[in-house]
mmCIF file of C-alpha atoms and ligand atoms in Angstrom:
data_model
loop_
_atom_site.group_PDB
_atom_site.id
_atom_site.type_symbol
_atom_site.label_atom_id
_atom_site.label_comp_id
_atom_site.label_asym_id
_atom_site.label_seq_id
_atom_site.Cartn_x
_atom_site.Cartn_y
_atom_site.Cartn_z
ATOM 1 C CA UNK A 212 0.000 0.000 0.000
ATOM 2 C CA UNK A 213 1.338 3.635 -1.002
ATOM 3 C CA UNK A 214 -0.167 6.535 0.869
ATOM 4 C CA UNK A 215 -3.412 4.525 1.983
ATOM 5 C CA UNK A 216 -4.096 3.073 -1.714
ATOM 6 C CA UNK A 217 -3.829 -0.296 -2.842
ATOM 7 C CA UNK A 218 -0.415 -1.201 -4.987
ATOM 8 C CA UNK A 219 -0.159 -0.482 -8.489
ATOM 9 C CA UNK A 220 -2.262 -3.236 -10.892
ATOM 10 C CA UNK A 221 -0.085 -2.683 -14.243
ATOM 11 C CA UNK A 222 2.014 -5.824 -13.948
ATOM 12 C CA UNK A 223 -0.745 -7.792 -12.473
ATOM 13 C CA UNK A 224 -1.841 -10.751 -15.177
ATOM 14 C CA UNK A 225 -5.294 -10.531 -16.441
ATOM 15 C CA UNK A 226 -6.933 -13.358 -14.653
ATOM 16 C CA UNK A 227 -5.303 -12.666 -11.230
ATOM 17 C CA UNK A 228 -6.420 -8.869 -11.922
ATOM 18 C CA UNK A 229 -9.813 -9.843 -12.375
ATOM 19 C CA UNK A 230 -9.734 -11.793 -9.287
ATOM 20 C CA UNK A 231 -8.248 -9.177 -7.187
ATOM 21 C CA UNK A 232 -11.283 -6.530 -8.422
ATOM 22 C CA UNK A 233 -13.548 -8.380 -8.036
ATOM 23 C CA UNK A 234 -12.155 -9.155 -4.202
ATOM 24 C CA UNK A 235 -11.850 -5.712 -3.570
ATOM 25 C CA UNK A 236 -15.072 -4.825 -4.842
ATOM 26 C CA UNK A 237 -16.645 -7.094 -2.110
ATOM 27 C CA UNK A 238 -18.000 -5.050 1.127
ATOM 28 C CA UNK A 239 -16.964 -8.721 2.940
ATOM 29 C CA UNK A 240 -14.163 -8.365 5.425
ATOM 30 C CA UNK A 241 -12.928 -11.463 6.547
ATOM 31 C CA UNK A 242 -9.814 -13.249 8.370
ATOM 32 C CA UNK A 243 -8.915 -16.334 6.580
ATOM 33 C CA UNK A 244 -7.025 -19.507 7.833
ATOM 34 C CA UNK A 245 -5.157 -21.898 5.350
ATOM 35 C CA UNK A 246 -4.149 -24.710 6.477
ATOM 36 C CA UNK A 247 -1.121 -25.809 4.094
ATOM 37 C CA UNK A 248 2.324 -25.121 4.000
ATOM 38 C CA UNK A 249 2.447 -24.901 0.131
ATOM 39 C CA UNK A 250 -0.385 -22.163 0.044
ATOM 40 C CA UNK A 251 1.787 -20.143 2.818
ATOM 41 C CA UNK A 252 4.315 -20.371 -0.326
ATOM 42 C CA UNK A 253 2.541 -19.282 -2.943
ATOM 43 C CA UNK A 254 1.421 -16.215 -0.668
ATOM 44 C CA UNK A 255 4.448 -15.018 0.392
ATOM 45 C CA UNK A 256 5.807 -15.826 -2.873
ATOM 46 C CA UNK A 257 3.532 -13.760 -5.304
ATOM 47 C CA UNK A 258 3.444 -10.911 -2.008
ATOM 48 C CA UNK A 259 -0.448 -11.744 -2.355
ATOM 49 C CA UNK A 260 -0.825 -10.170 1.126
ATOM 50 C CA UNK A 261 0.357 -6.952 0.054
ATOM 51 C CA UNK A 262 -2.333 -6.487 -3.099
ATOM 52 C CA UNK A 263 -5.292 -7.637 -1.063
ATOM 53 C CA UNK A 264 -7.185 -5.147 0.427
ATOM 54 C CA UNK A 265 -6.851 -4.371 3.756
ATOM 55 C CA UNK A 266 -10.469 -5.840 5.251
ATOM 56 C CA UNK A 267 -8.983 -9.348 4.067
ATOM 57 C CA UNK A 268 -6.332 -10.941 6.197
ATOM 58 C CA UNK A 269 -4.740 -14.364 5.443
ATOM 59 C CA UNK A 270 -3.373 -16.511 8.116
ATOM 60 C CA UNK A 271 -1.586 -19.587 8.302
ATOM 61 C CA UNK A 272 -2.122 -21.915 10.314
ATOM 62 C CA UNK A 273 -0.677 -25.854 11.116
ATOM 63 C CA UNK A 274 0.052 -26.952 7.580
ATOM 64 C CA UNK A 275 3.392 -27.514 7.475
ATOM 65 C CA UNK A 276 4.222 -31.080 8.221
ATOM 66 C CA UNK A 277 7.828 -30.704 9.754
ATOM 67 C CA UNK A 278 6.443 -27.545 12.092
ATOM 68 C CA UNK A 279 3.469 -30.188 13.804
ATOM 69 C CA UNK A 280 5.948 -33.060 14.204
ATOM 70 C CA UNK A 281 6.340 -33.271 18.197
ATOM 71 C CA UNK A 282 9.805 -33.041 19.509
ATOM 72 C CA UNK A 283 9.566 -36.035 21.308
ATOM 73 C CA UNK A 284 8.968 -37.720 17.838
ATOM 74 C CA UNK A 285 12.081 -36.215 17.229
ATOM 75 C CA UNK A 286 13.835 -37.217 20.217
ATOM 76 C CA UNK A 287 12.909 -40.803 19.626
ATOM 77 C CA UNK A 288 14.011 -40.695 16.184
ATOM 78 C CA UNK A 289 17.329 -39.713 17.532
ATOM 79 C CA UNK A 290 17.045 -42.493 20.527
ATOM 80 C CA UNK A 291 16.890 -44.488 17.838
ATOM 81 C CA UNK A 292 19.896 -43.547 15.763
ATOM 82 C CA UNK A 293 21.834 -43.458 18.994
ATOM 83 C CA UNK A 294 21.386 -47.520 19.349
ATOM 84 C CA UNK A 295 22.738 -48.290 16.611
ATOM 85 C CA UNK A 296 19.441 -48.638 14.237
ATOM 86 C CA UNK A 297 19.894 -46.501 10.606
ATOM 87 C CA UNK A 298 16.866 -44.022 11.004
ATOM 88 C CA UNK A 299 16.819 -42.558 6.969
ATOM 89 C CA UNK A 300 13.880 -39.549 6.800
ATOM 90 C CA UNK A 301 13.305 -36.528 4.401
ATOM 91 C CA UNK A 302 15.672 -33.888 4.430
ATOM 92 C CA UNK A 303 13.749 -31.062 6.094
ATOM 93 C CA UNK A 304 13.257 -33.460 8.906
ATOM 94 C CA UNK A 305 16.964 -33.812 9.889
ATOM 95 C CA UNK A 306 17.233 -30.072 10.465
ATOM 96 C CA UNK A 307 14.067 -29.863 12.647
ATOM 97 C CA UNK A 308 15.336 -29.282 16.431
ATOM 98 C CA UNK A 309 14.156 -32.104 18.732
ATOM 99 C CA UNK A 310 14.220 -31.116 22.715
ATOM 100 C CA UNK A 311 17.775 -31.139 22.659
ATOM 101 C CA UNK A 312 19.787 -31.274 19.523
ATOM 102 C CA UNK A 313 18.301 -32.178 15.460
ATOM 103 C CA UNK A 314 18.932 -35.226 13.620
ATOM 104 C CA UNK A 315 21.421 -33.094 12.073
ATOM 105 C CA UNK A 316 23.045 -32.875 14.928
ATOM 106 C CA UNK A 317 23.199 -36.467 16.205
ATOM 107 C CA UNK A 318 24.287 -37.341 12.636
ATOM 108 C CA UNK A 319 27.607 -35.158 13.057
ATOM 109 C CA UNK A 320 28.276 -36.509 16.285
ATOM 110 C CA UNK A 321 28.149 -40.460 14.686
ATOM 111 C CA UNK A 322 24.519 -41.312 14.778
ATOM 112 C CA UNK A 323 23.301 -43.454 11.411
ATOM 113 C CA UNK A 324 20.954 -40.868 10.243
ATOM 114 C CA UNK A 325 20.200 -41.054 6.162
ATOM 115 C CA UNK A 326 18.225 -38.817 3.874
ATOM 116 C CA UNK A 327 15.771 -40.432 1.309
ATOM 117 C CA UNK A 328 13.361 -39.035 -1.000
ATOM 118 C CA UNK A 329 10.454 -41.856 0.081
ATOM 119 C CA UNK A 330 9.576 -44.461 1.788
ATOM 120 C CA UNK A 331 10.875 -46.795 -0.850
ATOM 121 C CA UNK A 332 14.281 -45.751 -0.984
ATOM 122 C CA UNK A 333 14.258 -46.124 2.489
ATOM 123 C CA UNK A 334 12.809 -50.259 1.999
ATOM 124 C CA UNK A 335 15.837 -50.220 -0.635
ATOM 125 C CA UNK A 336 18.138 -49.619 1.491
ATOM 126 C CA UNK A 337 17.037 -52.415 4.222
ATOM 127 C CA UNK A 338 16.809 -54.672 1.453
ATOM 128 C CA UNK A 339 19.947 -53.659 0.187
ATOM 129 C CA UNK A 340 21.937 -53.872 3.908
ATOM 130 C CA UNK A 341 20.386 -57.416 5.409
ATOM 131 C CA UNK A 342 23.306 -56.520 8.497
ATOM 132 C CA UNK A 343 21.126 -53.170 9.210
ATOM 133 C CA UNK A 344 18.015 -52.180 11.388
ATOM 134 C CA UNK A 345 16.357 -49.668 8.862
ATOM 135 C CA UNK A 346 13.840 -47.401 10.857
ATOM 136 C CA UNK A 347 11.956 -44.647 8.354
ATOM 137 C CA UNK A 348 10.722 -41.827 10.272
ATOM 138 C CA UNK A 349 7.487 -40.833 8.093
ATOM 139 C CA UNK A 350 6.061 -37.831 9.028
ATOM 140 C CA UNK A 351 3.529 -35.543 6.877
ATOM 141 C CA UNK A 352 -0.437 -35.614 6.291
ATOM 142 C CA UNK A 353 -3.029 -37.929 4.451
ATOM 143 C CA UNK A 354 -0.998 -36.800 1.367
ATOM 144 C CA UNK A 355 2.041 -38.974 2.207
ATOM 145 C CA UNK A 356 0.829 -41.427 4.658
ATOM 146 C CA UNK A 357 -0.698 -44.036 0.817
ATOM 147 C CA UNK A 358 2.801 -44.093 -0.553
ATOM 148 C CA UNK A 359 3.809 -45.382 3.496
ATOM 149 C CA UNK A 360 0.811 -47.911 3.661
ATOM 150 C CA UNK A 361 1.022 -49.295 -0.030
ATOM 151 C CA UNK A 362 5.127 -49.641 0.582
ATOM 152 C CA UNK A 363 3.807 -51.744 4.151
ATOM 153 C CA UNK A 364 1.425 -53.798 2.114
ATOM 154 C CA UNK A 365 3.941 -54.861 -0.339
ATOM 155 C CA UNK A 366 6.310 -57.337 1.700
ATOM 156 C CA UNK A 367 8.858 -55.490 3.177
ATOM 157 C CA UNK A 368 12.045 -57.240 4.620
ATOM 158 C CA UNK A 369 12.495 -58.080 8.343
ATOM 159 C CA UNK A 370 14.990 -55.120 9.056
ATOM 160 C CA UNK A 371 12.819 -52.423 8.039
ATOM 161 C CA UNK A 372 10.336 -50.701 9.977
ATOM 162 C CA UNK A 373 8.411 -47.758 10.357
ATOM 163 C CA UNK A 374 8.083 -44.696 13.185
ATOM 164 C CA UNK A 375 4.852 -43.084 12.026
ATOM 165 C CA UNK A 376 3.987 -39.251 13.250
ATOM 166 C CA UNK A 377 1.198 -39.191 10.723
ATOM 167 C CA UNK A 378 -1.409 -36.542 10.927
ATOM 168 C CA UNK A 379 -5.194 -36.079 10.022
ATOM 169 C CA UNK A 380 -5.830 -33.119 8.648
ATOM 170 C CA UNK A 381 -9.619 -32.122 9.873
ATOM 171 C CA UNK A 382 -9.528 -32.575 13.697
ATOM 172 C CA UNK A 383 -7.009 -30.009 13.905
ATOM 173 C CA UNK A 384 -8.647 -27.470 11.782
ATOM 174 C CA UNK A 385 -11.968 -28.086 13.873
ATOM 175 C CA UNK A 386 -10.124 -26.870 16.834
ATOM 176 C CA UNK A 387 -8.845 -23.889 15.752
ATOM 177 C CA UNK A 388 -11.918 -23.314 14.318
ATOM 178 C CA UNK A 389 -13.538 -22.628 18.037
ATOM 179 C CA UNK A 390 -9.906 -21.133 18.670
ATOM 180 C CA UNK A 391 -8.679 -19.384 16.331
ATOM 181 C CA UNK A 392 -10.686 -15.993 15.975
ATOM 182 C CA UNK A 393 -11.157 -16.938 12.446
ATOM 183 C CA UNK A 394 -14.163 -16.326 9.949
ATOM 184 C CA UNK A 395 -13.350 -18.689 7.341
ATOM 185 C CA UNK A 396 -11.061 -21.165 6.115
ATOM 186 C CA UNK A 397 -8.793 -22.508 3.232
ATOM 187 C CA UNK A 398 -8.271 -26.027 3.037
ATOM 188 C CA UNK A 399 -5.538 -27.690 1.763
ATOM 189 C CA UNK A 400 -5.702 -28.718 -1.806
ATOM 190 C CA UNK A 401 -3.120 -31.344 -1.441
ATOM 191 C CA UNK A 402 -5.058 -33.640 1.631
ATOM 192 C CA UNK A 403 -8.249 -32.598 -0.185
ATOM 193 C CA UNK A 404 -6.855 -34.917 -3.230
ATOM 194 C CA UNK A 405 -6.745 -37.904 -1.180
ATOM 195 C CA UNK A 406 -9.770 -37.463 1.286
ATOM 196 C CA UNK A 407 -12.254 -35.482 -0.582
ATOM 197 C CA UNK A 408 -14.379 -32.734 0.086
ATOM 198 C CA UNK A 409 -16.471 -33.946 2.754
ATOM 199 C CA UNK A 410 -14.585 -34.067 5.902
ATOM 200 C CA UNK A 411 -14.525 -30.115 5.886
ATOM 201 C CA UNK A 412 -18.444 -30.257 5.631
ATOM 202 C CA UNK A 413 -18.860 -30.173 9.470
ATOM 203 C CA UNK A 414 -16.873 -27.101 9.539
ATOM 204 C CA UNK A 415 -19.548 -25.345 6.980
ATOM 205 C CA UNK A 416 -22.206 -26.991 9.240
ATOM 206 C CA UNK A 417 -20.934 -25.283 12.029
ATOM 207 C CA UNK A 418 -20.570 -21.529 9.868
ATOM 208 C CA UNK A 419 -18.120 -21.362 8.558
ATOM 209 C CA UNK A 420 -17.486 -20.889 4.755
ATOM 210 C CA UNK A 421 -14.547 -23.556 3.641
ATOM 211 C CA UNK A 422 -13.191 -23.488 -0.249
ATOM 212 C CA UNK A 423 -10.700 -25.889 -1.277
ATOM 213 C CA UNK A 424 -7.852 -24.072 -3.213
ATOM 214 C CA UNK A 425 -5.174 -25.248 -5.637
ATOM 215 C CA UNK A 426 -1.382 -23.983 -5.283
ATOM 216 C CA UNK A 427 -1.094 -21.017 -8.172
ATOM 217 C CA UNK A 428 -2.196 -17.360 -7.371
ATOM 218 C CA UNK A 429 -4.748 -16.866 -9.352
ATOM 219 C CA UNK A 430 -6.184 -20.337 -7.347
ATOM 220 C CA UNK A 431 -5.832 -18.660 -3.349
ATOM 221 C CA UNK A 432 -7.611 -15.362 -4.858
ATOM 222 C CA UNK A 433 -10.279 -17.543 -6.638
ATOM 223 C CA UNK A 434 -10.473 -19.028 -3.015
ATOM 224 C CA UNK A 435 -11.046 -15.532 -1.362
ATOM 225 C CA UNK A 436 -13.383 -14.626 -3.713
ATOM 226 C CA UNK A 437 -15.343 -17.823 -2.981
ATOM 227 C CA UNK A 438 -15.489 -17.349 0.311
ATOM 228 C CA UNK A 439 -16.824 -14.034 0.095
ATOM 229 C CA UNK A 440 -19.604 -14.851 -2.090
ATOM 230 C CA UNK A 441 -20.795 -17.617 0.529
ATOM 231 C CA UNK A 442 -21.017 -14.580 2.846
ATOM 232 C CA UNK A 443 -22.754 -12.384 1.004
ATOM 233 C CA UNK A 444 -24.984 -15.279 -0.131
ATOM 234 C CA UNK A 445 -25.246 -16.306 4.000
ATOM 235 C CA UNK A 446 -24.857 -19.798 2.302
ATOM 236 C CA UNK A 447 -21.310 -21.650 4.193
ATOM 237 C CA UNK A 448 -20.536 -24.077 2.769
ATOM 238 C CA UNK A 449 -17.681 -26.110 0.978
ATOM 239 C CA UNK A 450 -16.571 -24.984 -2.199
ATOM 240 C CA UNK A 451 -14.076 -27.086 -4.675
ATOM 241 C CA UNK A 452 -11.956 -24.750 -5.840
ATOM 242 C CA UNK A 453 -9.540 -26.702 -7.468
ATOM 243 C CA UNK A 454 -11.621 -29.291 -9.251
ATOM 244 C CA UNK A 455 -9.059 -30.177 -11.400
ATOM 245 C CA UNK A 456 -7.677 -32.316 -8.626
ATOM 246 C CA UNK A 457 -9.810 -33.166 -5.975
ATOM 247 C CA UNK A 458 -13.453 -35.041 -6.274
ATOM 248 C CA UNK A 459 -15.546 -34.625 -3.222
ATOM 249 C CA UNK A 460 -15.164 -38.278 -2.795
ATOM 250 C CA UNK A 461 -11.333 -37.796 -2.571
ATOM 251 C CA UNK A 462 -8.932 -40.875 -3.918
ATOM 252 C CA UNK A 463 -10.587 -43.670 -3.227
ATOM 253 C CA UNK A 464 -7.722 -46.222 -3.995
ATOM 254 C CA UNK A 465 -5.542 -44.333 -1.550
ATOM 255 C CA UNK A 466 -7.890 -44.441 1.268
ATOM 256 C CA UNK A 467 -8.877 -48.287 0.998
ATOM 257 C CA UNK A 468 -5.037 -48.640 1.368
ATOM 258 C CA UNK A 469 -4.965 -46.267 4.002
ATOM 259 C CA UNK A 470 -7.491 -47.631 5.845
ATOM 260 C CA UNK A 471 -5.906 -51.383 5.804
ATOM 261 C CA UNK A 472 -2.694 -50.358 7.241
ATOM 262 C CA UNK A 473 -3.551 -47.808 9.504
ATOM 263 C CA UNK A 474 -6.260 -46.300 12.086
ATOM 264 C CA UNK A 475 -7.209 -42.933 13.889
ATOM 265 C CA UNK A 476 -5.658 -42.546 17.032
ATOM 266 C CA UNK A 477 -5.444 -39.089 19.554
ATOM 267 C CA UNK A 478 -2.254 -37.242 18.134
ATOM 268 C CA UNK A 479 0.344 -34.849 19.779
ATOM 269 C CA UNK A 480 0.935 -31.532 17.434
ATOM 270 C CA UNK A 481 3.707 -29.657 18.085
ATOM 271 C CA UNK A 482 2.814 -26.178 19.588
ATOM 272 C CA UNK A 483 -0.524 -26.961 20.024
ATOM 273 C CA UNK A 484 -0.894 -30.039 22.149
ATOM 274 C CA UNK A 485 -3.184 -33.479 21.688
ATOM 275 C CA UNK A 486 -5.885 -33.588 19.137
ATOM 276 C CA UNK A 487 -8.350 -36.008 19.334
ATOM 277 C CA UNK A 488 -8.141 -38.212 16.398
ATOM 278 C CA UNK A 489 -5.941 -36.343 14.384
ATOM 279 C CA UNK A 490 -3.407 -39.211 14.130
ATOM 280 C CA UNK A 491 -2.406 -42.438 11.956
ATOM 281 C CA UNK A 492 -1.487 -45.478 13.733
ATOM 282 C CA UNK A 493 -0.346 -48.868 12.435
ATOM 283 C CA UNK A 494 -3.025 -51.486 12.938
ATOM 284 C CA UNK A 495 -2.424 -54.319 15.473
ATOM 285 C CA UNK A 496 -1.755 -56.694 12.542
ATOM 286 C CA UNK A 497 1.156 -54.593 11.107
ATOM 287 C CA UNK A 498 2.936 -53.729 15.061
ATOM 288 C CA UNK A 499 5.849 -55.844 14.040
ATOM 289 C CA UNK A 500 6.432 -53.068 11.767
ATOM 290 C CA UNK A 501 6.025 -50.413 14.362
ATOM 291 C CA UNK A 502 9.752 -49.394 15.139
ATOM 292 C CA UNK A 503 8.632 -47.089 18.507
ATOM 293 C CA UNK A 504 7.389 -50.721 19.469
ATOM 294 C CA UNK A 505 9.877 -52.817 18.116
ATOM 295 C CA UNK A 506 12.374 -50.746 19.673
ATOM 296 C CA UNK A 507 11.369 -49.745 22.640
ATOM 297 C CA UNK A 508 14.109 -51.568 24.951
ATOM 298 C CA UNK A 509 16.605 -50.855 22.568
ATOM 299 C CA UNK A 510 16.370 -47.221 22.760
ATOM 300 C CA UNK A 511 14.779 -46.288 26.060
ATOM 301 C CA UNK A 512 17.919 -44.745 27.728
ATOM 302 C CA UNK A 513 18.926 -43.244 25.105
ATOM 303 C CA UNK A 514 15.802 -41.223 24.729
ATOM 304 C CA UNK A 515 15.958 -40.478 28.722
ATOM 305 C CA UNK A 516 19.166 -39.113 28.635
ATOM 306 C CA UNK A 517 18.089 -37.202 25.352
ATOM 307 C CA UNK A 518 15.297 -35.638 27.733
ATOM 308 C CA UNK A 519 17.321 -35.289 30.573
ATOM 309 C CA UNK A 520 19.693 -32.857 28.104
ATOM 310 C CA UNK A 521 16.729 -30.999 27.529
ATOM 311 C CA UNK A 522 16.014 -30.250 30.445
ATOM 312 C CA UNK A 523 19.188 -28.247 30.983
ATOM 313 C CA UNK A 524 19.273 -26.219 27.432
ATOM 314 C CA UNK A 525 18.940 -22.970 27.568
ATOM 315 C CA UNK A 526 16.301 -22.684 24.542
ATOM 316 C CA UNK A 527 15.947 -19.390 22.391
ATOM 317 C CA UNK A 528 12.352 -18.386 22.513
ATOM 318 C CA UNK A 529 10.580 -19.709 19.819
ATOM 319 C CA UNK A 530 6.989 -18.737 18.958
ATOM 320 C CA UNK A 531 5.889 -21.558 16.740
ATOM 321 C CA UNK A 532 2.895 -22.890 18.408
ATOM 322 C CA UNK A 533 1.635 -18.833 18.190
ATOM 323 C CA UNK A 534 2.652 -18.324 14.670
ATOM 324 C CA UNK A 535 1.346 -22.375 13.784
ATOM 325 C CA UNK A 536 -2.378 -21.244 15.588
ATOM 326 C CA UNK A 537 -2.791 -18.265 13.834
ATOM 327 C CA UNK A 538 -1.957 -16.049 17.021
ATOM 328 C CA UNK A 539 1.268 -14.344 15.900
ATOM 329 C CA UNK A 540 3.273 -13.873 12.668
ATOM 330 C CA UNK A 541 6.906 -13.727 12.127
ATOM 331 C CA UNK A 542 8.311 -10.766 12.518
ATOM 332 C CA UNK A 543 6.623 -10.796 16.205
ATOM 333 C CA UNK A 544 9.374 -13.533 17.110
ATOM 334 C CA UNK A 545 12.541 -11.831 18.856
ATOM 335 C CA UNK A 546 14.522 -14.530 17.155
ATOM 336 C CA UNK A 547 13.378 -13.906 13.422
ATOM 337 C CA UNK A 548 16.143 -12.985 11.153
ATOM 338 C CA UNK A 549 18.573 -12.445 13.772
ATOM 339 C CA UNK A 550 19.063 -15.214 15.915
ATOM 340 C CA UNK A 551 17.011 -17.544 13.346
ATOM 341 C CA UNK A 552 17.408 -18.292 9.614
ATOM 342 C CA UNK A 553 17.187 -20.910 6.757
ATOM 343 C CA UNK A 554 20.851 -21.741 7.284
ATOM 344 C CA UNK A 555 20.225 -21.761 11.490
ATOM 345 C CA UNK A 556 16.824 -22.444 12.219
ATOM 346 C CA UNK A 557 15.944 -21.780 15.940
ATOM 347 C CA UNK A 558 12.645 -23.709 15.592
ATOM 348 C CA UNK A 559 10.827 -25.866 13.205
ATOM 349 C CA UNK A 560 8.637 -23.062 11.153
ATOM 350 C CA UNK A 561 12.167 -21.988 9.769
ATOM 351 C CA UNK A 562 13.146 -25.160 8.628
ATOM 352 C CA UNK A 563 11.096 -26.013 5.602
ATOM 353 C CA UNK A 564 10.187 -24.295 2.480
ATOM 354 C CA UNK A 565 6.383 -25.043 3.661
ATOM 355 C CA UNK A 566 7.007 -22.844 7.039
ATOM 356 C CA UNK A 567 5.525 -19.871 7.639
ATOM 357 C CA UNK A 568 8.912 -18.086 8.708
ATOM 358 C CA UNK A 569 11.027 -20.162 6.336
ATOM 359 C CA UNK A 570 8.397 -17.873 3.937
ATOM 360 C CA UNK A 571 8.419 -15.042 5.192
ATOM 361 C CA UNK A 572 12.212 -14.541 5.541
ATOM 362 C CA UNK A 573 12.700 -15.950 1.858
ATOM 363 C CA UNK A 574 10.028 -13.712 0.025
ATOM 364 C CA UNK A 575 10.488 -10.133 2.035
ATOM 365 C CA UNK A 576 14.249 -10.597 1.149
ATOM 366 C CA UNK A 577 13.223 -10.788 -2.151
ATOM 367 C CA UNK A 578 10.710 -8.505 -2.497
ATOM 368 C CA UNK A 579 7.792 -10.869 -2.175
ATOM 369 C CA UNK A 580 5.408 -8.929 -3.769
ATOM 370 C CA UNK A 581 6.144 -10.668 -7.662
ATOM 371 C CA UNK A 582 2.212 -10.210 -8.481
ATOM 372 C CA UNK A 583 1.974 -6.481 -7.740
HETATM 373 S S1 LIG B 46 11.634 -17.132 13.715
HETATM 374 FE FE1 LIG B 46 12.546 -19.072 14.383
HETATM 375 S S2 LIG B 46 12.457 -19.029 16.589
HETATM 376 FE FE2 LIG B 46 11.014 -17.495 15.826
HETATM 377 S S3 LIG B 46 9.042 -18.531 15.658
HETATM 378 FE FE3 LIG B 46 10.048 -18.712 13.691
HETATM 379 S S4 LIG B 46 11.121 -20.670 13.789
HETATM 380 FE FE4 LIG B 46 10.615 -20.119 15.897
#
């Protein structure tokens, strides 16, 4: 904004133009929630916050992945590594501070820590090394947990095993929902591929207008623009906004495999405590491939010493669970920029290109307003 008016529109593309009038020319204020790391991207990447008027606020809230994994998830992951079982994860993960120290970390002090790319390199790799315990730490929403149950339901050798922090996308956003001082939401194009449409619809039931949104600009101001419309129309409800992906009926395949591998349990998120139901478990008849399980003996004092370190670290403040809520944005942290960066994240939201901070300190270096 220059002296009260809204940015310049003269290198705006048609379409996104369009959108932006038309969301401008709506009387509806309204404070949005998305719910996916990638849409935090494209936002802070096209600087859509700075063209949008000013009665329109987007938030983020608990979409990135590596930011909800619980440190003790972490911690155990480490436990792990530090008795002498390979734990191989993505590489955002390894960077992600546990109570006391990252993967990262334990890695440069000896620990058998390995990047992969999925959860079949990782079943390479045990199939590969016969002499090694291969733990995969597979973290992420219903978008990654198919590839992790259709790798389970293919025979996978005795040495390989799994330490699941998988996450339900719906029961969290339900919470905030009662929480969050929010009017409306975004949901995550991504999950909405696998699950569908429907298991926002008790979120429109309860008032509050939901679109589903793809991952370009022009999709999030599409979304926006949907949302006000159910306003002015007093209609909430669930739009599809990116019907070029999702069905309401989601991927069926992918849940059926889901659903034979693994089951809804209560769920720790990091910063903003247990969520009912909000988690992915293994089923009884797959526990010999539960590693925390398999494990447990193995790695138990390991992981107490792990938390007894923690316990004497002097931690920078970290704001995560505000920023990861909705509550606080970036720039409100002490440690942002300074004390925390890509290169030395202080806490998980810097970590990953689907963070909110990682975001916001990438795109305001660079301008972050590419649209405008
Ligand atoms: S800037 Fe760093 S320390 Fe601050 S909230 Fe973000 S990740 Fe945490």
């Amino acid at each position: 904004m220059e002296n009260g008016n809204p940015p310049s529109m003269s290198n705006v593309p048609e379409l996104e133009k369009k959108l932006l009038e038309r969301i401008r020319n709506s009387k509806v204020s309204l404070r949005i929630m998305h719910v996916c790391g990638t849409h935090e991207r494209t936002i802070a990447k096209y600087g859509l916050r700075s063209v949008l008027p000013k009665t329109i606020d987007v938030i983020s809230g608990p979409g990135c992945p590596v930011c909800v994994t619980p440190e003790d998830d972490v911690n155990i992951a480490i436990a792990l590594a530090k008795s002498r079982v390979t734990v191989v994860t993505f590489g955002d993960m390894m960077r992600v501070p546990g109570s006391a120290e990252s993967l990262l970390d334990a890695k440069s002090e000896g620990a058998d820590i390995r990047m992969v790319y999925s959860i079949d390199d990782a079943v390479a790799l045990a199939e590969k090394k016969p002499e090694l315990e291969v733990v995969f730490f597979g973290i992420g929403f219903e978008t990654t947990v198919p590839a992790n149950a259709a790798a389970l339901l293919r025979n996978t050798p005795e040495n390989f095993s799994l330490l699941a922090s998988q996450k339900r996308t719906p029961p969290a956003i339900e919470l905030l929902a009662s929480d969050a001082n929010v009017d409306a939401f975004i949901a995550p194009g991504h999950v909405a591929t696998i699950i569908g449409t429907k298991p926002f619809e008790p979120l429109a039931k309860e008032g509050f207008p939901v679109v589903v949104s793809g991952f370009e600009a022009s999709d999030i101001l599409l979304g926006i623009n949907l949302l006000q419309t159910q306003v002015e129309e007093g209609c909430p409800r669930v739009d599809n906004g990116y019907p070029r992906a999702v069905k309401p009926e989601g991927n069926q395949i992918a849940l059926k495999i889901m659903d034979k591998v693994f089951e809804t349990s209560d769920s720790e998120w990091r910063g903003i405590g247990r969520i009912e139901n909000s988690g992915l478990v293994l089923r009884k008849e797959f526990e010999e491939k539960d590693a925390a399980k398999k494990y447990e003996d193995l790695y138990a004092s390991s992981l107490e010493d792990i938390r007894k370190k923690a316990e004497g670290k002097d931690k920078k403040r970290c704001i995560c669970a505000a920023i990861l809520t909705g509550k606080a944005k970036p720039p409100q942290c002490p440690n942002f920029r300074d004390e925390c960066t890509p290169k030395s994240p202080a806490g998980p939201c810097m970590v990953s290109q689907e963070g909110m901070c990682y975001n916001w300190f990438k795109y305001s270096r660079e301008g972050g307003s590419k649209l405008a």
